[in-house]
Coordinates of C-alpha atoms in Angstrom, one line a residue:
M1 CA 0.0 0.0 0.0
E2 CA 3.0 2.3 0.4
L3 CA 3.2 2.5 -3.3
F4 CA -0.2 4.2 -3.5
T5 CA 1.1 7.1 -1.3
D6 CA 4.3 7.4 -3.4
V7 CA 3.8 10.5 -5.7
V8 CA 6.7 9.5 -8.0
F9 CA 5.3 5.9 -8.5
L10 CA 1.8 7.2 -9.1
S11 CA 3.0 9.8 -11.6
R12 CA 5.0 7.1 -13.4
L13 CA 2.0 4.7 -13.3
Q14 CA -0.3 7.3 -14.8
F15 CA 2.1 8.3 -17.5
A16 CA 2.7 4.6 -18.3
L17 CA -1.0 4.1 -18.8
V18 CA -1.3 7.2 -21.0
V19 CA 1.7 6.1 -23.1
I20 CA 0.8 2.5 -23.5
F21 CA -2.7 3.4 -24.6
H22 CA -1.4 6.0 -27.1
F23 CA 1.3 3.7 -28.3
C24 CA -1.2 1.1 -29.4
F25 CA -2.7 3.5 -32.0
V26 CA 0.6 4.9 -33.3
P27 CA 1.7 1.6 -34.8
L28 CA -1.8 0.9 -36.1
S29 CA -2.2 4.2 -37.8
V30 CA 1.4 4.6 -39.3
G31 CA 1.5 0.9 -40.2
T32 CA -1.9 0.7 -41.9
G33 CA -1.1 4.1 -43.6
L34 CA 1.5 2.2 -45.6
I35 CA -1.0 -0.4 -46.6
M36 CA -3.5 2.3 -47.5
A37 CA -0.9 4.0 -49.7
I38 CA 0.1 0.8 -51.4
M39 CA -3.5 -0.1 -52.2
E40 CA -4.1 3.4 -53.6
T41 CA -1.1 2.9 -55.8
R42 CA -2.5 -0.4 -57.0
Y43 CA -5.8 1.2 -57.9
Y44 CA -4.1 4.1 -59.6
K45 CA -2.3 1.7 -61.9
S46 CA -5.2 -0.8 -62.5
R47 CA -8.3 1.5 -62.3
D48 CA -10.1 -1.8 -61.4
P49 CA -13.3 -1.2 -59.3
K50 CA -12.2 -4.1 -57.0
D51 CA -9.0 -2.3 -56.3
A52 CA -10.9 0.9 -55.7
A53 CA -13.0 -0.9 -53.0
I54 CA -9.8 -2.3 -51.4
A55 CA -8.3 1.2 -51.3
R56 CA -11.4 2.8 -49.8
F57 CA -11.5 0.1 -47.1
W58 CA -8.0 0.9 -46.0
V59 CA -8.7 4.6 -45.9
K60 CA -11.5 3.8 -43.4
I61 CA -9.2 1.6 -41.3
F62 CA -6.4 4.2 -41.3
T63 CA -8.7 7.1 -40.5
T64 CA -10.2 5.3 -37.5
C65 CA -6.8 4.5 -36.0
F66 CA -5.5 8.0 -36.7
A67 CA -8.4 9.7 -35.0
V68 CA -8.0 7.7 -31.7
G69 CA -4.3 8.1 -31.9
V70 CA -4.5 11.9 -32.0
A71 CA -7.0 12.0 -29.2
S72 CA -4.9 9.9 -26.9
G73 CA -1.7 11.8 -27.8
I74 CA -3.1 15.1 -26.7
T75 CA -3.6 13.8 -23.2
M76 CA 0.1 12.7 -23.1
E77 CA 1.3 16.2 -23.9
F78 CA -0.9 17.8 -21.2
S79 CA 0.7 15.3 -18.7
F80 CA 4.0 17.1 -19.1
G81 CA 2.5 20.2 -17.5
T82 CA 0.2 18.6 -15.0
N83 CA 2.3 15.7 -13.6
W84 CA 5.9 16.5 -14.7
A85 CA 6.2 20.3 -14.1
D86 CA 9.8 20.2 -12.8
Y87 CA 10.8 18.0 -15.7
S88 CA 9.2 20.5 -18.1
R89 CA 11.1 23.4 -16.5
F90 CA 14.4 21.5 -16.8
V91 CA 14.0 20.4 -20.5
G92 CA 11.6 23.1 -21.7
D93 CA 14.2 24.9 -23.8
I94 CA 14.9 21.7 -25.7
F95 CA 11.8 19.6 -25.5
G96 CA 9.5 22.3 -26.8
A97 CA 11.2 22.6 -30.2
P98 CA 10.6 19.1 -31.5
L99 CA 7.1 19.0 -30.1
A100 CA 6.3 22.3 -31.9
A101 CA 7.9 21.0 -35.1
E102 CA 5.9 17.8 -34.9
A103 CA 2.7 19.9 -34.8
L104 CA 3.7 22.4 -37.4
F105 CA 5.5 20.3 -40.0
A106 CA 4.2 16.8 -39.5
F107 CA 0.8 16.8 -38.0
F108 CA -0.5 19.6 -40.2
L109 CA 0.9 17.9 -43.3
E110 CA -0.7 14.6 -42.3
S111 CA -4.0 16.1 -41.4
T112 CA -4.3 18.3 -44.4
F113 CA -3.7 15.5 -46.9
L114 CA -5.8 13.1 -44.9
G115 CA -8.7 15.5 -45.5
V116 CA -7.9 15.4 -49.2
V117 CA -7.9 11.5 -49.1
I118 CA -11.2 11.4 -47.2
F119 CA -13.1 14.0 -49.2
G120 CA -11.3 14.5 -52.5
R121 CA -11.4 11.1 -54.3
D122 CA -13.9 12.3 -56.9
K123 CA -12.9 15.9 -56.9
I124 CA -9.2 16.0 -57.8
S125 CA -7.0 14.2 -60.3
P126 CA -6.1 10.5 -59.6
K127 CA -2.4 11.5 -59.6
F128 CA -2.8 14.2 -57.0
Y129 CA -5.0 11.9 -54.9
L130 CA -2.3 9.2 -55.0
V131 CA 0.3 11.7 -54.0
S132 CA -1.9 12.8 -51.1
A133 CA -2.2 9.3 -49.8
W134 CA 1.6 8.9 -49.7
L135 CA 2.0 12.4 -48.1
V136 CA -0.3 11.2 -45.3
E137 CA 2.0 8.3 -44.7
F138 CA 5.1 10.5 -45.0
G139 CA 3.6 12.9 -42.5
S140 CA 2.9 10.1 -40.1
C141 CA 6.6 9.0 -40.3
L142 CA 7.7 12.6 -39.9
S143 CA 5.6 12.9 -36.8
A144 CA 7.2 9.8 -35.4
L145 CA 10.6 11.3 -36.1
W146 CA 10.0 14.5 -34.1
I147 CA 8.5 12.6 -31.2
L148 CA 11.5 10.2 -31.2
I149 CA 13.9 13.2 -31.4
A150 CA 12.4 14.5 -28.2
N151 CA 12.5 11.1 -26.5
S152 CA 15.9 10.2 -27.7
W153 CA 17.3 13.5 -26.3
M154 CA 16.2 12.2 -22.9
Q155 CA 18.1 9.0 -23.5
T156 CA 21.3 10.5 -24.9
P157 CA 21.3 14.3 -24.4
A158 CA 23.4 16.3 -26.8
G159 CA 23.7 19.9 -28.1
A160 CA 23.0 21.4 -24.7
E161 CA 24.6 22.7 -21.5
L162 CA 23.6 23.2 -17.9
S163 CA 22.4 26.8 -17.2
A164 CA 24.5 29.0 -14.9
D165 CA 22.3 28.3 -11.9
G166 CA 22.0 24.6 -12.7
S167 CA 18.2 24.7 -12.9
K168 CA 17.7 23.7 -16.6
A169 CA 19.3 22.5 -19.8
V170 CA 20.0 25.2 -22.4
M171 CA 20.3 24.3 -26.1
T172 CA 23.7 25.2 -27.7
N173 CA 23.3 23.4 -31.0
F174 CA 19.9 22.4 -32.4
L175 CA 21.2 19.9 -35.0
Q176 CA 23.3 18.1 -32.3
A177 CA 20.3 18.0 -30.0
A178 CA 17.9 16.8 -32.7
F179 CA 20.3 14.2 -34.1
N180 CA 21.8 13.0 -30.8
P181 CA 23.5 9.6 -30.8
S182 CA 20.3 7.5 -30.4
T183 CA 17.9 9.4 -32.7
G184 CA 18.8 7.6 -35.9
P185 CA 18.9 4.0 -34.5
R186 CA 15.8 4.5 -32.4
F187 CA 13.8 6.0 -35.3
F188 CA 14.8 3.3 -37.7
H189 CA 14.0 0.6 -35.1
T190 CA 10.6 2.0 -34.2
V191 CA 9.4 2.7 -37.7
T192 CA 10.4 -0.8 -39.0
A193 CA 8.6 -2.3 -36.0
I194 CA 5.5 -0.2 -36.8
M195 CA 5.6 -1.4 -40.4
V196 CA 5.6 -5.0 -39.2
V197 CA 2.4 -4.2 -37.2
G198 CA 0.7 -2.7 -40.2
S199 CA 1.6 -5.6 -42.4
F200 CA 0.3 -8.1 -39.8
V201 CA -2.9 -6.2 -39.5
A202 CA -3.4 -6.6 -43.3
I203 CA -2.6 -10.3 -43.0
A204 CA -5.1 -10.6 -40.2
V205 CA -7.9 -8.9 -42.1
A206 CA -7.3 -11.0 -45.1
A207 CA -7.3 -14.2 -43.0
W208 CA -10.6 -13.2 -41.5
Y209 CA -12.2 -13.0 -44.9
I210 CA -10.6 -16.3 -45.9
R211 CA -12.1 -17.8 -42.8
K212 CA -15.5 -16.4 -43.7
G213 CA -15.2 -17.3 -47.3
T214 CA -16.1 -13.7 -48.4
F215 CA -14.4 -10.9 -50.3
K216 CA -12.0 -13.4 -52.0
D217 CA -10.3 -11.0 -54.3
F218 CA -9.8 -8.6 -51.4
A219 CA -8.4 -11.4 -49.2
T220 CA -6.0 -12.7 -51.9
K221 CA -4.6 -9.3 -52.8
T222 CA -4.4 -8.0 -49.2
L223 CA -2.7 -11.2 -48.0
K224 CA 0.0 -10.9 -50.7
V225 CA 0.7 -7.2 -49.9
G226 CA 0.7 -8.0 -46.2
V227 CA 3.3 -10.8 -46.3
V228 CA 5.5 -8.9 -48.8
C229 CA 5.5 -5.8 -46.6
A230 CA 6.0 -8.0 -43.5
L231 CA 9.0 -9.7 -45.1
V232 CA 10.7 -6.4 -46.0
S233 CA 10.0 -4.7 -42.7
T234 CA 11.0 -7.8 -40.6
C235 CA 14.4 -8.0 -42.4
A236 CA 14.9 -4.3 -41.8
L237 CA 13.8 -4.8 -38.2
L238 CA 16.6 -7.3 -37.6
V239 CA 19.2 -4.7 -38.8
S240 CA 17.6 -1.8 -36.9
A241 CA 17.4 -3.9 -33.7
H242 CA 21.1 -4.6 -33.8
S243 CA 21.8 -0.9 -34.4
A244 CA 19.7 0.1 -31.5
A245 CA 21.3 -2.4 -29.2
V246 CA 24.8 -1.2 -30.1
T247 CA 23.8 2.3 -29.2
V248 CA 22.5 1.2 -25.9
A249 CA 25.7 -0.7 -25.1
D250 CA 27.8 2.3 -26.0
E251 CA 25.7 5.1 -24.4
Q252 CA 23.7 3.6 -21.5
P253 CA 25.8 1.2 -19.4
S254 CA 23.2 0.7 -16.6
K255 CA 20.5 -0.1 -19.2
I256 CA 22.5 -2.8 -21.0
A257 CA 23.5 -4.2 -17.6
M258 CA 19.8 -4.5 -16.5
M259 CA 18.8 -6.0 -19.9
E260 CA 21.2 -8.9 -19.2
G261 CA 21.1 -9.0 -15.4
H262 CA 24.7 -8.0 -15.4
Y263 CA 26.0 -7.2 -11.9
E264 CA 29.8 -7.5 -12.2
S265 CA 32.2 -6.4 -14.9
G266 CA 32.8 -8.9 -17.7
T267 CA 31.6 -10.1 -21.0
L268 CA 27.8 -10.2 -21.6
P269 CA 26.3 -13.7 -22.1
L270 CA 23.2 -14.3 -24.2
Y271 CA 20.1 -15.8 -22.6
A272 CA 16.9 -17.1 -24.3
V273 CA 14.9 -17.1 -21.1
G274 CA 15.7 -16.8 -17.5
V275 CA 15.0 -15.2 -14.1
V276 CA 17.1 -12.7 -12.3
D277 CA 17.8 -13.7 -8.7
T278 CA 18.2 -10.1 -7.5
E279 CA 19.1 -11.1 -4.0
N280 CA 22.1 -13.1 -5.1
E281 CA 22.7 -10.9 -8.1
Q282 CA 22.7 -13.7 -10.7
V283 CA 20.7 -14.9 -13.7
I284 CA 19.1 -18.3 -13.4
A285 CA 18.7 -19.6 -16.9
P286 CA 18.6 -23.1 -18.5
L287 CA 21.1 -22.0 -21.2
Q288 CA 23.5 -19.2 -21.7
L289 CA 25.9 -18.4 -24.5
P290 CA 29.0 -16.7 -22.9
G291 CA 30.1 -13.5 -24.7
F292 CA 27.4 -13.6 -27.4
T293 CA 25.7 -10.3 -26.4
S294 CA 29.2 -8.7 -26.2
F295 CA 29.7 -10.0 -29.8
L296 CA 26.4 -8.6 -31.0
A297 CA 27.2 -5.2 -29.4
S298 CA 30.8 -4.9 -30.4
N299 CA 31.7 -7.7 -32.9
S300 CA 34.0 -9.2 -30.2
F301 CA 33.2 -12.0 -27.8
D302 CA 35.8 -10.6 -25.4
T303 CA 34.5 -7.0 -24.9
E304 CA 33.8 -6.4 -21.2
Y305 CA 31.0 -4.2 -19.9
P306 CA 30.7 -2.8 -16.4
G307 CA 28.2 -4.4 -14.1
L308 CA 25.6 -2.6 -12.0
N309 CA 27.8 -2.8 -8.9
D310 CA 30.7 -1.2 -10.7
I311 CA 28.4 1.5 -12.1
A312 CA 27.0 2.2 -8.6
A313 CA 30.5 2.5 -7.1
E314 CA 31.1 5.5 -9.4
N315 CA 27.6 7.0 -9.4
E316 CA 25.8 7.7 -6.1
D317 CA 22.4 8.0 -7.9
I318 CA 22.5 4.3 -8.7
V319 CA 21.3 2.1 -5.9
V320 CA 21.6 -1.5 -7.1
E321 CA 18.8 -3.0 -4.9
D322 CA 16.4 -0.3 -6.1
M323 CA 17.1 -0.8 -9.8
P324 CA 14.2 -2.5 -11.8
V325 CA 16.5 -5.3 -13.1
Q326 CA 13.9 -8.0 -13.2
L327 CA 11.4 -5.9 -15.2
V328 CA 13.9 -4.7 -17.7
F329 CA 15.4 -8.2 -18.1
Q330 CA 12.0 -9.9 -18.7
T331 CA 10.6 -7.3 -21.1
Y332 CA 13.8 -7.3 -23.1
H333 CA 13.8 -11.1 -23.5
L334 CA 10.0 -11.1 -24.1
M335 CA 10.6 -8.7 -27.0
V336 CA 13.4 -10.9 -28.4
A337 CA 11.2 -14.0 -28.1
L338 CA 8.3 -12.3 -29.8
F339 CA 10.6 -11.6 -32.8
G340 CA 11.0 -15.3 -33.2
V341 CA 7.3 -15.8 -33.2
I342 CA 6.9 -13.0 -35.8
C343 CA 9.4 -14.9 -38.0
V344 CA 7.4 -18.1 -37.7
V345 CA 4.1 -16.4 -38.6
L346 CA 5.8 -14.6 -41.5
L347 CA 7.2 -17.9 -42.8
L348 CA 3.7 -19.5 -42.7
G349 CA 2.3 -16.5 -44.5
L350 CA 4.9 -16.7 -47.2
I351 CA 4.3 -20.4 -47.7
A352 CA 0.5 -19.9 -48.0
V353 CA 1.0 -17.1 -50.6
F354 CA 3.9 -18.2 -52.7
K355 CA 4.2 -22.0 -52.5
K356 CA 2.6 -23.4 -55.6
G357 CA -0.3 -25.7 -54.7
S358 CA -0.2 -24.8 -51.0
T359 CA -3.4 -25.6 -49.1
L360 CA -2.2 -24.0 -45.9
S361 CA -4.6 -21.1 -46.0
S362 CA -7.5 -23.6 -45.9
K363 CA -6.4 -24.9 -42.5
K364 CA -8.4 -23.5 -39.6
W365 CA -5.4 -23.3 -37.3
W366 CA -3.5 -21.2 -39.9
Q367 CA -6.5 -18.9 -40.3
W368 CA -6.9 -18.3 -36.6
L369 CA -3.1 -17.9 -36.2
M370 CA -3.1 -15.2 -38.9
I371 CA -6.2 -13.5 -37.4
I372 CA -4.5 -13.0 -34.1
C373 CA -1.0 -12.4 -35.5
P374 CA -1.0 -8.5 -35.0
V375 CA -0.9 -9.2 -31.2
F376 CA 2.7 -10.5 -31.5
P377 CA 4.4 -7.4 -33.0
M378 CA 2.2 -5.1 -30.8
L379 CA 3.3 -6.9 -27.6
A380 CA 6.9 -6.8 -28.9
I381 CA 6.7 -3.0 -29.4
Q382 CA 5.2 -2.4 -26.0
S383 CA 7.9 -4.6 -24.4
G384 CA 10.6 -2.8 -26.2
W385 CA 9.2 0.6 -25.2
A386 CA 9.2 -0.7 -21.6
V387 CA 12.9 -1.6 -21.9
A388 CA 13.7 1.9 -23.2
E389 CA 11.8 3.8 -20.6
V390 CA 12.2 1.7 -17.5
G391 CA 15.8 0.9 -18.4
R392 CA 16.9 4.5 -18.0
Q393 CA 15.8 4.7 -14.4
P394 CA 16.5 6.3 -11.9
Y395 CA 16.8 9.1 -14.5
V396 CA 14.3 10.8 -16.7
V397 CA 17.1 12.6 -18.5
Y398 CA 19.9 9.9 -18.7
P399 CA 23.6 10.9 -18.3
A400 CA 24.7 9.0 -21.4
T401 CA 28.4 8.3 -22.0
S402 CA 28.7 11.0 -24.6
S403 CA 26.4 13.5 -22.9
P404 CA 27.5 17.0 -21.8
E405 CA 28.6 17.3 -18.2
G406 CA 25.7 17.9 -15.8
I407 CA 22.8 17.2 -18.2
Q408 CA 20.8 14.7 -16.2
L409 CA 17.7 14.7 -14.1
L410 CA 16.5 12.1 -11.6
T411 CA 12.9 11.0 -12.0
S412 CA 12.3 11.7 -8.3
E413 CA 13.1 15.4 -9.0
A414 CA 10.9 15.8 -12.1
T415 CA 7.4 15.5 -10.7
S416 CA 4.8 18.2 -10.0
S417 CA 3.6 19.2 -6.5
L418 CA 0.6 16.9 -6.5
T419 CA -0.8 14.8 -3.7
S420 CA -1.2 11.0 -4.0
G421 CA -5.0 11.4 -3.7
E422 CA -5.1 13.8 -6.7
L423 CA -3.0 11.3 -8.7
I424 CA -5.2 8.3 -7.8
I425 CA -8.4 10.2 -8.8
T426 CA -7.0 11.3 -12.2
L427 CA -5.6 7.8 -12.7
I428 CA -9.0 6.3 -12.2
L429 CA -10.6 8.9 -14.5
F430 CA -8.0 8.3 -17.2
A431 CA -8.6 4.5 -17.0
V432 CA -12.4 5.0 -17.3
V433 CA -12.1 7.4 -20.3
Y434 CA -9.6 5.2 -22.0
A435 CA -11.7 2.1 -21.5
L436 CA -14.7 3.9 -23.1
I437 CA -12.5 5.0 -26.0
A438 CA -11.1 1.5 -26.4
V439 CA -14.6 0.0 -26.5
A440 CA -15.8 2.5 -29.1
F441 CA -12.7 1.9 -31.2
V442 CA -13.1 -1.9 -31.2
R443 CA -16.8 -1.6 -32.1
L444 CA -16.1 0.8 -34.9
L445 CA -13.2 -1.3 -36.3
S446 CA -15.4 -4.5 -36.0
F447 CA -18.2 -2.7 -37.9
I448 CA -15.8 -1.7 -40.7
I449 CA -14.3 -5.2 -41.1
K450 CA -17.7 -6.9 -40.8
K451 CA -19.1 -4.7 -43.5
G452 CA -16.0 -5.2 -45.7
P453 CA -15.0 -3.3 -48.8
D454 CA -17.7 -1.4 -50.6
M455 CA -18.0 -3.7 -53.6
V456 CA -19.8 -2.6 -56.8
D457 CA -23.0 -4.5 -57.6
D458 CA -21.6 -6.6 -60.5
V459 CA -18.8 -8.2 -58.4
V460 CA -20.7 -8.8 -55.2
E461 CA -21.9 -12.2 -56.2
E462 CA -18.5 -13.1 -57.7
E463 CA -16.8 -12.2 -54.3
G464 CA -19.1 -14.5 -52.3
V465 CA -20.5 -11.7 -50.2
K466 CA -23.2 -12.9 -47.9

């Protein structure tokens, strides 16, 4: 019960709820935006009424995800002022610029051309309409870039110095701050993961219609687009994951130590599964590959990394017994395990689509596996985000290896002057409102999918619409 009187814990819990909810809709909107743009491209080339129906269907899916994503994101930005006032004062000179740029350059671009896509299909030229669809997707990715610039600066601060009175960070170089050491790897990793989600959503919708035996042309074309996009994005994800892990190993020693339950200096082993015995400071695992994580991070099995005890000896902010080692270790390994599941699902999708004479898609187990498959990359994204955010504790602005001297802020020094009672009340209200929004979203999405693409009359019978 002590946790429910802890203002820092409650503030983090509330922000975690807000971010997790919002971050469900970011992958859905940006990921399905790619599918929408590809389907619009197909229709632009073929001018086939069936392709027009497919394109219109994905415009509806994208718009629904986008609307809920925007609504939940606004709440998150308000939280910086209401719950994290001291944090906002410390990073305001730097954090404000990318958030403003996201609204001015990305959100307006995305919203303006989404309006064109929704209302302009029969009012503008096909070429301009197609360009508008791709600009919506470009704006979505640009929005993600600015948000990740802001977040990455908290992970690896750069282009800033501590003010004379030590009360805040002051920007000294915008480009260095924006393109700090982790911005590129984290943006690449996040966007490729998001594209996997979008691809798997397309696969799931196609599998649903295969299961129902309706909209056969839609299902065939969508499944093919989904598995091809999934193949490309999954291959890119493997590269981006390695790049992101190398950056963490170079810049955030306490995070990489928690990811592998590493307490004493030495090489980093690789675990598939395991449990961290925090009392005895060791990992209990059925199998470990000595030095393999060191190799993945540095191309050498012999590279040694400091353990949490060594880091704590040089940094009084680090209290080993208070570090969330178990949570970071488990979420990191869950993310890695889910990548393996994603590869298996992708392989089954590729066989069903490209193997001549394959009857895999007629199997009920295959159909149900494909229908639920978006859950796997979505869980992987949430797990990875937990590693990124929980792994930088006890800091909200992490003193990375390459960061300017003094640019750091403890989470315990970043909260607003709120009472635990106020936080619990708002936490409950947020949970209720988000539950209502989630129900409305699921019902609307179910209605769109159940109704299916708006087929023209002469192909309804051919498509087996019931």
